[in-house]
mmCIF file of C-alpha atoms and ligand atoms in Angstrom:
data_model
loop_
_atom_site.group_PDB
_atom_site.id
_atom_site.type_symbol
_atom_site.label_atom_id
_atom_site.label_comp_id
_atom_site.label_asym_id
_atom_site.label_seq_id
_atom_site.Cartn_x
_atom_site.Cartn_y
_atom_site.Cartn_z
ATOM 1 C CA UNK A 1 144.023 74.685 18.627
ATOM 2 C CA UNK A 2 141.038 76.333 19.976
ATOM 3 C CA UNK A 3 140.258 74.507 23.194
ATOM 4 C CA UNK A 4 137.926 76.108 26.127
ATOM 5 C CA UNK A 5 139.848 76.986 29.226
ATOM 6 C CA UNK A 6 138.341 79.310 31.224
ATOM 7 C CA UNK A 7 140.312 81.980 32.360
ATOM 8 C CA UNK A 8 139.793 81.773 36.444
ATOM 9 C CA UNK A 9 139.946 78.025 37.244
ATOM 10 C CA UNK A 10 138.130 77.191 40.425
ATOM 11 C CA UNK A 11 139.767 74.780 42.887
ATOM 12 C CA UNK A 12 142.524 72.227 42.356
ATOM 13 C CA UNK A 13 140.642 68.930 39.792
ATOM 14 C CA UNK A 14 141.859 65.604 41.448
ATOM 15 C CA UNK A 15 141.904 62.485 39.370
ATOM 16 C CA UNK A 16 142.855 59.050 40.104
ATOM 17 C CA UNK A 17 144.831 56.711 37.791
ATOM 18 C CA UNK A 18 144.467 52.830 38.000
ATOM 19 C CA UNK A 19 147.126 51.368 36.406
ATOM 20 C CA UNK A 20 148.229 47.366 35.884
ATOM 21 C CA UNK A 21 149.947 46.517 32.255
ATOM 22 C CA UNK A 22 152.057 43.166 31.861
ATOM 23 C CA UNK A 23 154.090 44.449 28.693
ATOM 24 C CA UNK A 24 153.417 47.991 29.094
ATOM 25 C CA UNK A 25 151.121 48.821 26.426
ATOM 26 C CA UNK A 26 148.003 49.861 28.811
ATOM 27 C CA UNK A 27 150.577 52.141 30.834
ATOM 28 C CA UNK A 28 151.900 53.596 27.405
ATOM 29 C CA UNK A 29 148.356 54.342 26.493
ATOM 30 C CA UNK A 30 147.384 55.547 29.676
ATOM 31 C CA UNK A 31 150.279 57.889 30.022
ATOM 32 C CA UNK A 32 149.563 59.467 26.735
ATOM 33 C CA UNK A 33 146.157 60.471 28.548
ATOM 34 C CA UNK A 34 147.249 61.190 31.615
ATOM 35 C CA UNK A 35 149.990 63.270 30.471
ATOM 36 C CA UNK A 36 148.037 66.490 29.876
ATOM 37 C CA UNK A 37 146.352 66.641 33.044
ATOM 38 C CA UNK A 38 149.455 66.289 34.985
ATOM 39 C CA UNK A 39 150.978 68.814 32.912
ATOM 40 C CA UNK A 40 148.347 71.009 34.261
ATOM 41 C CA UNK A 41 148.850 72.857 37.547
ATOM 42 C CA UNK A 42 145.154 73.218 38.569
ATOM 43 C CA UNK A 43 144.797 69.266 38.045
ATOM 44 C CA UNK A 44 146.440 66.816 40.642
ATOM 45 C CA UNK A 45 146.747 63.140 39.185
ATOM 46 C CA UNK A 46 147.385 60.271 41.825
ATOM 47 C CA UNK A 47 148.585 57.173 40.547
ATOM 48 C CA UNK A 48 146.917 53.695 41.915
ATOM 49 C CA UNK A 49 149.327 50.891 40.458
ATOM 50 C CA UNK A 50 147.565 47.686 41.047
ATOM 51 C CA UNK A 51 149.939 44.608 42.079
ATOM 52 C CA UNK A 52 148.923 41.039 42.256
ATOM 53 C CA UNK A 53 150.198 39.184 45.534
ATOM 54 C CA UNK A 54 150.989 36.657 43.461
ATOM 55 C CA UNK A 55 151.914 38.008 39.969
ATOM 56 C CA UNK A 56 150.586 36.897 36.666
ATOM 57 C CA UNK A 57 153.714 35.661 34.513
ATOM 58 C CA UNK A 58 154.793 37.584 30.741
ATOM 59 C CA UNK A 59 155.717 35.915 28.997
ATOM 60 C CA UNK A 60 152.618 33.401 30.107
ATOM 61 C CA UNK A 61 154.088 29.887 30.445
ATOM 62 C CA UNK A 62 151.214 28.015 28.204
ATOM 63 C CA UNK A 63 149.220 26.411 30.591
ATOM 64 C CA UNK A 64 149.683 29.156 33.366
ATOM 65 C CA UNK A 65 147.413 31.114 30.347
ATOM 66 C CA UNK A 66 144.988 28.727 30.065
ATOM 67 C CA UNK A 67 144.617 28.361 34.215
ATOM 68 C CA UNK A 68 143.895 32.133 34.392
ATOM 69 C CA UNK A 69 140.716 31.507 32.339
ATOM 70 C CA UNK A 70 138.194 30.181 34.977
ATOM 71 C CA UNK A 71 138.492 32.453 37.698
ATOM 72 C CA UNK A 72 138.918 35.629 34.770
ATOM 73 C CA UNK A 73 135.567 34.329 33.569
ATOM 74 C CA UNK A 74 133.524 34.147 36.831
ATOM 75 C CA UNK A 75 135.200 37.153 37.844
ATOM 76 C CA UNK A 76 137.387 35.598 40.838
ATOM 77 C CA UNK A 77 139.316 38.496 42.662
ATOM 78 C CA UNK A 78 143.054 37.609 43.014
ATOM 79 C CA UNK A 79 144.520 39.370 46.114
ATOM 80 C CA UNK A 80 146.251 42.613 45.756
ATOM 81 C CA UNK A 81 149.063 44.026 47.306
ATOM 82 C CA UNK A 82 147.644 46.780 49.672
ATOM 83 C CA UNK A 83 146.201 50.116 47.962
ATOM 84 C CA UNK A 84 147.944 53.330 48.581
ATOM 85 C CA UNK A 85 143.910 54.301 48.509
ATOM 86 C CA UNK A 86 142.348 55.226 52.529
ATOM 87 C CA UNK A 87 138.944 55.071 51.084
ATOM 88 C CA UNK A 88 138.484 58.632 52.381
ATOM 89 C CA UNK A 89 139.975 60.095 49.369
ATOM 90 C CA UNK A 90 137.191 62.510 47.443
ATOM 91 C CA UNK A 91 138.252 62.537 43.118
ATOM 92 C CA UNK A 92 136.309 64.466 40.811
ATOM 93 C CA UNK A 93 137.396 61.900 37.372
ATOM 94 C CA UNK A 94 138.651 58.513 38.361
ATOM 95 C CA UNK A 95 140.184 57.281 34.967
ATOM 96 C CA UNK A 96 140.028 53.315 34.646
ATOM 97 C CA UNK A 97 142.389 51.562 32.272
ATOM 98 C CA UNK A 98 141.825 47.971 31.581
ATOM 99 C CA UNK A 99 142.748 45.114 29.482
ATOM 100 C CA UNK A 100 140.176 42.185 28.593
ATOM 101 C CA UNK A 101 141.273 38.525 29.820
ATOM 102 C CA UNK A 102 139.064 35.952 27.847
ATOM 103 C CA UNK A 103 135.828 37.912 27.649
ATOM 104 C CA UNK A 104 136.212 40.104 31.105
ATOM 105 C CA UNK A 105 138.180 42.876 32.867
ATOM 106 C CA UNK A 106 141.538 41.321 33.248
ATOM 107 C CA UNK A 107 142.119 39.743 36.965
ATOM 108 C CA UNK A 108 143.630 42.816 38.695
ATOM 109 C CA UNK A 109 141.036 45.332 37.340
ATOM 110 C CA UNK A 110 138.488 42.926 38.247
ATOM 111 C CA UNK A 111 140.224 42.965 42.528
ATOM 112 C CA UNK A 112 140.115 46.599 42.474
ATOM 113 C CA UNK A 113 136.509 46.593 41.644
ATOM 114 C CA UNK A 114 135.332 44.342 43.946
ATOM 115 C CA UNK A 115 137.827 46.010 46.607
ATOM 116 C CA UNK A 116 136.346 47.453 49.698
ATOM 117 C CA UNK A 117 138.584 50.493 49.509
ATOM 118 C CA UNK A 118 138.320 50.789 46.420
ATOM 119 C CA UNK A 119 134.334 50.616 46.568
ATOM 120 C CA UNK A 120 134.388 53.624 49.006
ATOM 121 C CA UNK A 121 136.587 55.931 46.521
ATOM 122 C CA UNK A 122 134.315 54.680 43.776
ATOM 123 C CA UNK A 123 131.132 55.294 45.042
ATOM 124 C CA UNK A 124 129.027 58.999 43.330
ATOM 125 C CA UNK A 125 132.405 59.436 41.133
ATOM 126 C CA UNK A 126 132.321 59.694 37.258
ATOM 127 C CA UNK A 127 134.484 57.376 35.672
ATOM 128 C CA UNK A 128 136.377 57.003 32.498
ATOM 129 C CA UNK A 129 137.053 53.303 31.461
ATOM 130 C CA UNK A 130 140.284 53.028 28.969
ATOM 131 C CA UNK A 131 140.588 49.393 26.948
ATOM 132 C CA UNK A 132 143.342 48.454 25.176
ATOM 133 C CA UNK A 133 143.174 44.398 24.440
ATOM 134 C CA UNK A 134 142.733 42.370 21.126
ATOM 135 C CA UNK A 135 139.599 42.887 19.763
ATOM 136 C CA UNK A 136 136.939 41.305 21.666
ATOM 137 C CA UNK A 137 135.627 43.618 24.982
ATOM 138 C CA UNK A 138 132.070 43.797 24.219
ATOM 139 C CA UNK A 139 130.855 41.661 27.146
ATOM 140 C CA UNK A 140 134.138 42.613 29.204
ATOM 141 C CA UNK A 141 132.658 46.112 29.311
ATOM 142 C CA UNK A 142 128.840 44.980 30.324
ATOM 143 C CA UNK A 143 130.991 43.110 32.920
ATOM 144 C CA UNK A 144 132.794 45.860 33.896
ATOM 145 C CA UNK A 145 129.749 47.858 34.120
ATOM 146 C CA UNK A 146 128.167 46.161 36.269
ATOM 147 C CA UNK A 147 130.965 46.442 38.662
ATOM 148 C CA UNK A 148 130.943 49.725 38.580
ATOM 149 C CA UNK A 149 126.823 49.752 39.005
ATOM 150 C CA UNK A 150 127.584 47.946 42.393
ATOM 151 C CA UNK A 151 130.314 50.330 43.512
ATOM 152 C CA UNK A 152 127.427 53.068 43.243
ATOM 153 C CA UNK A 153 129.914 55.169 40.146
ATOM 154 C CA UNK A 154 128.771 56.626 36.948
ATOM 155 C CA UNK A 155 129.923 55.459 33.843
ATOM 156 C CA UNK A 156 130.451 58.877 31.484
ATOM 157 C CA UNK A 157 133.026 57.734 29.083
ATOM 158 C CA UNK A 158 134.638 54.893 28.030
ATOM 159 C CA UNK A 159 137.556 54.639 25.436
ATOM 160 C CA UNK A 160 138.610 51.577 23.220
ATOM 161 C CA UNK A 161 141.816 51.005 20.797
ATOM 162 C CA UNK A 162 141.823 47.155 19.495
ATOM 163 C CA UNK A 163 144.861 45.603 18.017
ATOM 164 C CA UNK A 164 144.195 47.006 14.022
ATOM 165 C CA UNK A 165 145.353 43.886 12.242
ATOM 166 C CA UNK A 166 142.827 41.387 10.719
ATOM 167 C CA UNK A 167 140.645 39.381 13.178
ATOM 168 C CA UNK A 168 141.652 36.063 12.540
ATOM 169 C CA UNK A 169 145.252 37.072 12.282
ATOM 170 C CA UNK A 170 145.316 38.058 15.560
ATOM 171 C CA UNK A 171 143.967 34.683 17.176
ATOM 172 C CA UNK A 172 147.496 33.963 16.049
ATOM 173 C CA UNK A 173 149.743 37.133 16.667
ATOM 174 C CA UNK A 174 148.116 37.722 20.251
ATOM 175 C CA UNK A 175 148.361 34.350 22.127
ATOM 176 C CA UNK A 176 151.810 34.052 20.165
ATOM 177 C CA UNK A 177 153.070 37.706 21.774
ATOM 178 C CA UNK A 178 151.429 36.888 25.678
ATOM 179 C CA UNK A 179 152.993 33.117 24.939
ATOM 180 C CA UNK A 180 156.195 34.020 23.631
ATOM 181 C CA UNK A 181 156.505 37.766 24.639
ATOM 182 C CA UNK A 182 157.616 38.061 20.590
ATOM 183 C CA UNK A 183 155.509 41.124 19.295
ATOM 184 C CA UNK A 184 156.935 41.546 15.247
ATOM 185 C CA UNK A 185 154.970 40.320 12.819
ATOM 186 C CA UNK A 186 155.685 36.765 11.002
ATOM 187 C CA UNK A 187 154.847 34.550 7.943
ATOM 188 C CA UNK A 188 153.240 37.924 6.558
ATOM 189 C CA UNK A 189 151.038 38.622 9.238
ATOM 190 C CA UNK A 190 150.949 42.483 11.246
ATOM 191 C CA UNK A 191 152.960 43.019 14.803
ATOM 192 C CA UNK A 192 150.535 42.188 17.806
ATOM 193 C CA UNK A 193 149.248 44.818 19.633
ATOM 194 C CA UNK A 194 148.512 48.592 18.959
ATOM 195 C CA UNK A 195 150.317 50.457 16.954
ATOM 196 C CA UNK A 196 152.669 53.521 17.960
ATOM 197 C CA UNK A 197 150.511 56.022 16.421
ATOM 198 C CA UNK A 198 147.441 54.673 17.934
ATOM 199 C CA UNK A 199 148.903 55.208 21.266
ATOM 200 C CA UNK A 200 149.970 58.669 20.616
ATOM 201 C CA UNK A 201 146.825 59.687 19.356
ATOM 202 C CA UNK A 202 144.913 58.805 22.400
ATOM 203 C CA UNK A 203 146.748 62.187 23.949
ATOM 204 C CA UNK A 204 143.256 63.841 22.195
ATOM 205 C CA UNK A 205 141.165 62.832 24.979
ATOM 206 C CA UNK A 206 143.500 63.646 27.733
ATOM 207 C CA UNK A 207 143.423 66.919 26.105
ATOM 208 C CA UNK A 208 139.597 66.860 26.065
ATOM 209 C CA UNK A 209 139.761 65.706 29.456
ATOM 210 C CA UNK A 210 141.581 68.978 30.725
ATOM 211 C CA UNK A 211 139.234 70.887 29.002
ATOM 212 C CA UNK A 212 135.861 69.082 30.327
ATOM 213 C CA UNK A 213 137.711 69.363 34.127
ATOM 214 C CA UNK A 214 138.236 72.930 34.080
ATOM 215 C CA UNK A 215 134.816 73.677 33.175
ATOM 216 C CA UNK A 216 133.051 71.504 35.674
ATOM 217 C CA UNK A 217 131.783 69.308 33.035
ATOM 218 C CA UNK A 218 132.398 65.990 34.885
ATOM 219 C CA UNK A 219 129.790 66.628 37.276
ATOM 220 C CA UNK A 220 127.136 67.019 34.456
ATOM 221 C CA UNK A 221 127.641 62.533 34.269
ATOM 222 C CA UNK A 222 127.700 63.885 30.170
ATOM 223 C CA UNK A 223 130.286 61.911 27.955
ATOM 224 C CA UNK A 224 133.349 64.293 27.863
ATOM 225 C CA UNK A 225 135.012 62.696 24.991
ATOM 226 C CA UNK A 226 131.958 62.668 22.662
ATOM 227 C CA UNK A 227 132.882 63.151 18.833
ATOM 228 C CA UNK A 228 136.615 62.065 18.966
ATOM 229 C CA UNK A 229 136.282 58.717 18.087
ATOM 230 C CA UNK A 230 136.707 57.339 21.284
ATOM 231 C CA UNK A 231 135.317 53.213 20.221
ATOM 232 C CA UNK A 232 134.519 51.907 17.244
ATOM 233 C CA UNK A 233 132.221 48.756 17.304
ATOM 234 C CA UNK A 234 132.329 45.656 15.257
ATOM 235 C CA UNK A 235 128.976 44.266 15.698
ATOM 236 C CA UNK A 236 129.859 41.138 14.024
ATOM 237 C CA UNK A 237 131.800 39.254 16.788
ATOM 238 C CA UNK A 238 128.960 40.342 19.150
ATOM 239 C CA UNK A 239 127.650 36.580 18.728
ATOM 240 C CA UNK A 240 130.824 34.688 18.684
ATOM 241 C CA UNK A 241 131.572 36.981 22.743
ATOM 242 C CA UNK A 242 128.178 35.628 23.674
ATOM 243 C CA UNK A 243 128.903 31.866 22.591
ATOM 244 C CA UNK A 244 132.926 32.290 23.567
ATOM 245 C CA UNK A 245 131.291 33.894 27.194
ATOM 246 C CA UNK A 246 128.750 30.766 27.676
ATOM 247 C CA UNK A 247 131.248 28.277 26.948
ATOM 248 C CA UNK A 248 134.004 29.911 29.244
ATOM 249 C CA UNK A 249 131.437 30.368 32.580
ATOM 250 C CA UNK A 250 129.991 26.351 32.065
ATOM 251 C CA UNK A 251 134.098 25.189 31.868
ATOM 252 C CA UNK A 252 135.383 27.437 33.882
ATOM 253 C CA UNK A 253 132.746 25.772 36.765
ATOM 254 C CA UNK A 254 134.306 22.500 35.907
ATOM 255 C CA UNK A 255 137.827 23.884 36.532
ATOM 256 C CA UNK A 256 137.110 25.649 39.800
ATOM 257 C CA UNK A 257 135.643 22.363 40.905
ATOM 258 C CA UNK A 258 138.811 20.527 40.202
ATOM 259 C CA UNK A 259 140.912 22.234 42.424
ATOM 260 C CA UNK A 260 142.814 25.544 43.233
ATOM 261 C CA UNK A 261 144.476 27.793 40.541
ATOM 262 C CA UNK A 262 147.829 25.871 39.431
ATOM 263 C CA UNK A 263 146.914 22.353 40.784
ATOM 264 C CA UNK A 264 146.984 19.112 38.894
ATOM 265 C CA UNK A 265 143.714 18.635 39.302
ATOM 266 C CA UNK A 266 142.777 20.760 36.574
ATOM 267 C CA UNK A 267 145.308 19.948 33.594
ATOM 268 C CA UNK A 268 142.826 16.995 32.577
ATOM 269 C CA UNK A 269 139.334 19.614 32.355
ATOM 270 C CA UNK A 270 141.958 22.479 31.036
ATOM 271 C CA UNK A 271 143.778 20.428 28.432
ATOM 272 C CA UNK A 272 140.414 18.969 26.979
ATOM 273 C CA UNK A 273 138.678 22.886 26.908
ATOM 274 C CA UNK A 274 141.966 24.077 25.011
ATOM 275 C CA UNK A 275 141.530 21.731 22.287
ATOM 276 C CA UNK A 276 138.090 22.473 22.639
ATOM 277 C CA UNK A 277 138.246 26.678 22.351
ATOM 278 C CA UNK A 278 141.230 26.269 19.202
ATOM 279 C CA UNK A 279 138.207 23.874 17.394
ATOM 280 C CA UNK A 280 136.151 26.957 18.147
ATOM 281 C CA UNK A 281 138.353 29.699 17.128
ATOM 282 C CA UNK A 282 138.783 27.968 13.928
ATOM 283 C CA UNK A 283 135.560 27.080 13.045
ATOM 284 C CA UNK A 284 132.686 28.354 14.660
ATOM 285 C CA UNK A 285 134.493 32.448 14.439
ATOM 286 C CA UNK A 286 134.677 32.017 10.829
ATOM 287 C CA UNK A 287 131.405 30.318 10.397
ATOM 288 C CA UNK A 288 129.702 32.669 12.447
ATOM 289 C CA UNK A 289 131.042 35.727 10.557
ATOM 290 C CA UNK A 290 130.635 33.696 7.137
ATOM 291 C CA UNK A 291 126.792 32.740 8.093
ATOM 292 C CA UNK A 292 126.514 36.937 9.224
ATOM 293 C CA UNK A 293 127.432 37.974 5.936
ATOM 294 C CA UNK A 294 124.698 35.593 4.372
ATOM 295 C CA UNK A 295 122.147 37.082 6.080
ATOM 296 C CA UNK A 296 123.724 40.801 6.107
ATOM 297 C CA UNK A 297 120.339 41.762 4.937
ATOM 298 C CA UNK A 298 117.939 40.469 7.281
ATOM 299 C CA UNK A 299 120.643 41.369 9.679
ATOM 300 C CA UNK A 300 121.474 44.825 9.784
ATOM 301 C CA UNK A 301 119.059 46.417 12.009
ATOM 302 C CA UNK A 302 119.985 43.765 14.549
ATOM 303 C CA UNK A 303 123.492 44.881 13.840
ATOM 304 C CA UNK A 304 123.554 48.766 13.725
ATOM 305 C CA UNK A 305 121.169 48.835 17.089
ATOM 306 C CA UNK A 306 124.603 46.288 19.033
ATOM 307 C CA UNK A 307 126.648 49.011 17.384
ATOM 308 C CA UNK A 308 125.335 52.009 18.764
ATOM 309 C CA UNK A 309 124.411 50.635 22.123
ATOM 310 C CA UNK A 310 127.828 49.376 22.619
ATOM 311 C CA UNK A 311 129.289 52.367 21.744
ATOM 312 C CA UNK A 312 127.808 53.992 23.907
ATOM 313 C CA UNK A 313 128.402 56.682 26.232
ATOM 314 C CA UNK A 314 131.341 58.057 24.506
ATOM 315 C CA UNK A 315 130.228 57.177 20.257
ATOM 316 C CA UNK A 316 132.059 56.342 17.175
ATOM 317 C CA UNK A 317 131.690 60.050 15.969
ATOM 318 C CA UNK A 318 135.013 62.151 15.150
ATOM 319 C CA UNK A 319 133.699 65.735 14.084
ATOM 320 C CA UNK A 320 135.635 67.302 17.466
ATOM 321 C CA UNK A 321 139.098 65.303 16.737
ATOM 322 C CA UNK A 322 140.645 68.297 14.610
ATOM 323 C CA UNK A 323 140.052 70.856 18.112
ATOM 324 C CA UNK A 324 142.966 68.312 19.510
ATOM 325 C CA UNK A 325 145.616 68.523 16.408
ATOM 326 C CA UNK A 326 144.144 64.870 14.689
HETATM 327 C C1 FMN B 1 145.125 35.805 29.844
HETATM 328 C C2 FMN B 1 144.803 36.733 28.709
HETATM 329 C C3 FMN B 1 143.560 36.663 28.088
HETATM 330 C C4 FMN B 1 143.227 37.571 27.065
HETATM 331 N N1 FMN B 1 141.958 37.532 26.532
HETATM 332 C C5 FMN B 1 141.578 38.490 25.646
HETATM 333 C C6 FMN B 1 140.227 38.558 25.180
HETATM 334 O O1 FMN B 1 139.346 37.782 25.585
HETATM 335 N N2 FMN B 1 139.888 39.519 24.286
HETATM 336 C C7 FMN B 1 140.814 40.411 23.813
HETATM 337 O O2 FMN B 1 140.439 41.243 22.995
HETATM 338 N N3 FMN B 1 142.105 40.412 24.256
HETATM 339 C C8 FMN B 1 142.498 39.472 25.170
HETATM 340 N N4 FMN B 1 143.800 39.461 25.652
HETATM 341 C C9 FMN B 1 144.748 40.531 25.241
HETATM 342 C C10 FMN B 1 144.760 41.641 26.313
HETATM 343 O O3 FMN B 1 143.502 42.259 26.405
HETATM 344 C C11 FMN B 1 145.821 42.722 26.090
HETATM 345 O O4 FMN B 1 145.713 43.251 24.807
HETATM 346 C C12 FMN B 1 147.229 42.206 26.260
HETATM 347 O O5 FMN B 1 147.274 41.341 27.375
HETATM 348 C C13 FMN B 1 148.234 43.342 26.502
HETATM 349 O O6 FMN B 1 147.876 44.051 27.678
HETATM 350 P P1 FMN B 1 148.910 44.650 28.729
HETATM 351 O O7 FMN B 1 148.784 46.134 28.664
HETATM 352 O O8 FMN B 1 148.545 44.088 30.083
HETATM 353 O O9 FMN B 1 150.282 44.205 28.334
HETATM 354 C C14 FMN B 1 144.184 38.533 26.638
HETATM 355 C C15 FMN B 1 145.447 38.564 27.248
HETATM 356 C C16 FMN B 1 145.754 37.697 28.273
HETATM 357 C C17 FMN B 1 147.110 37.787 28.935
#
């Protein structure tokens, strides 16, 4: 491994860690990152676990799920359990794991954001953003970075593994795991959730990480995970986010109207929009992709310019992956 470490290291990095995972997949991932800069004496990693005052259930009691959907979508701040964070702290990397609940950063992430302490530590800071969910985090991420714009921190990297088994498969295999808490696969279709070997490869950009830290390079606000393959876009379900987004803000209104989170009130609105979204998952998805691939040609300029603006800051590109042993 050739990696850049310069020989007199200035002053002690500091790095914060947010971490919230229901089955432990966003920790495992996390940790896999995290684990070379804490291995590192000249880098001091503080841990920020996020807990919910009132925790969100795993397995997810079905309509407990579907209740989480209105506030997720309109970006309703559960309360937290209070931060270890002053607000006086001063990090040079904050690293930001998260994992997408129906189109946006799940409901925890979300609290932090909008946290007043957490808005102080934020604010001039570069910051990595880590997702781990099913496939869909397109407009989760715009959300997310527009969070962040507020908070007054700079976006310089941001990270994405997706669940590798076929799209429509996992409309099954997902829900089923978060409903069930049963990961294997079934009825020939892939286990839910990453794989081990994506998790472990994800150490690359904590190694990058060390390296871009003990050269400064964080304050540059430059990607420091460039060329490792960091997120890999599928431009296709860009339109079936923006329809899935839209439908969850206008019934997600009529919920919150109803009444509180896990009140009568709003089994009537929440059973007729889950009938509703499964219609939608299994026909406008499909048609959407099917009516894509008819017009692949007029398409594709449309397509490649959503793939390289969502990919964005850190790219799709892997020509620096060997440097970190993949
Ligand atoms: C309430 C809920 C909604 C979810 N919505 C989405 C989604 O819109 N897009 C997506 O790709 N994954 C979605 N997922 C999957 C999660 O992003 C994530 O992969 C899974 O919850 C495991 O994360 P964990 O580390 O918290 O266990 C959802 C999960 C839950 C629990």
């Amino acid at each position: 491994m050739n990696i850049d470490i310069p020989k007199a290291p200035g002053a002690i990095k500091k790095v914060l860690v947010i971490q919230y995972s229901q089955t432990g997949q966003l920790t495992a991932l996390t940790e896999q990152i995290v684990a070379p800069l804490r291995a590192d004496p000249r880098i001091a990693v503080q841990v920020e676990k996020l807990v919910p005052l009132k925790p969100f259930p795993f397995p997810w009691p079905f309509f407990r799920f579907l209740d989480a959907f209105p506030e997720s979508a309109h970006m309703v701040p559960p309360a937290l359990a209070p931060l270890q964070l002053k607000g006086d702290e001063d990090f040079d990397l904050v690293i930001l794991p998260y994992q997408v609940w129906f189109l946006a950063p799940s409901q925890p992430v979300t609290a932090f954001l909008k946290h007043s302490v957490a808005q102080r530590v934020l604010r001039g800071k570069p910051v990595v953003t880590v997702i781990a969910c099913r496939n869909m985090w397109l407009l989760a991420q715009e959300k997310l970075k527009s969070m962040l714009a507020a908070a007054g921190a700079q976006l310089i990297d941001n990270v994405v593994l997706t669940d590798p088994g076929p799209a429509m498969a996992t409309f099954i295999t997902t829900p089923r795991w978060m409903l069930t808490g049963r990961k294997a696969g079934f009825w020939g279709m892939p286990p839910a959730g990453l794989t081990d070997a994506q998790i472990r490869g994800a150490r690359r950009f904590g190694l990058a990480l060390r390296e871009g830290l003990l050269n400064d390079r964080e304050k540059s606000n430059q990607p420091l995970l460039a060329g490792l393959g960091a997120v890999q876009v599928n431009p296709r379900l860009y339109f079936s986010e923006r329809a899935g987004t839209r439908g969850f803000f206008i019934w997600g209104k009529l919920v919150l109207a109803a009444g509180p989170p896990g009140s009568w009130q709003r089994l009537p609105p929440l059973v007729l929009y889950a009938a509703f979204l499964t219609l939608m998952i299994f026909t406008l998805v499909p048609a959407s992709l099917a009516l894509q691939a008819l017009l692949r040609p007029f398409m594709a300029r449309r397509l490649s310019r959503i793939k390289t603006q969502f990919e964005r800051p850190s790219g799709a590109s892997t020509e620096r992956s060997h440097i970190y042993g993949v």
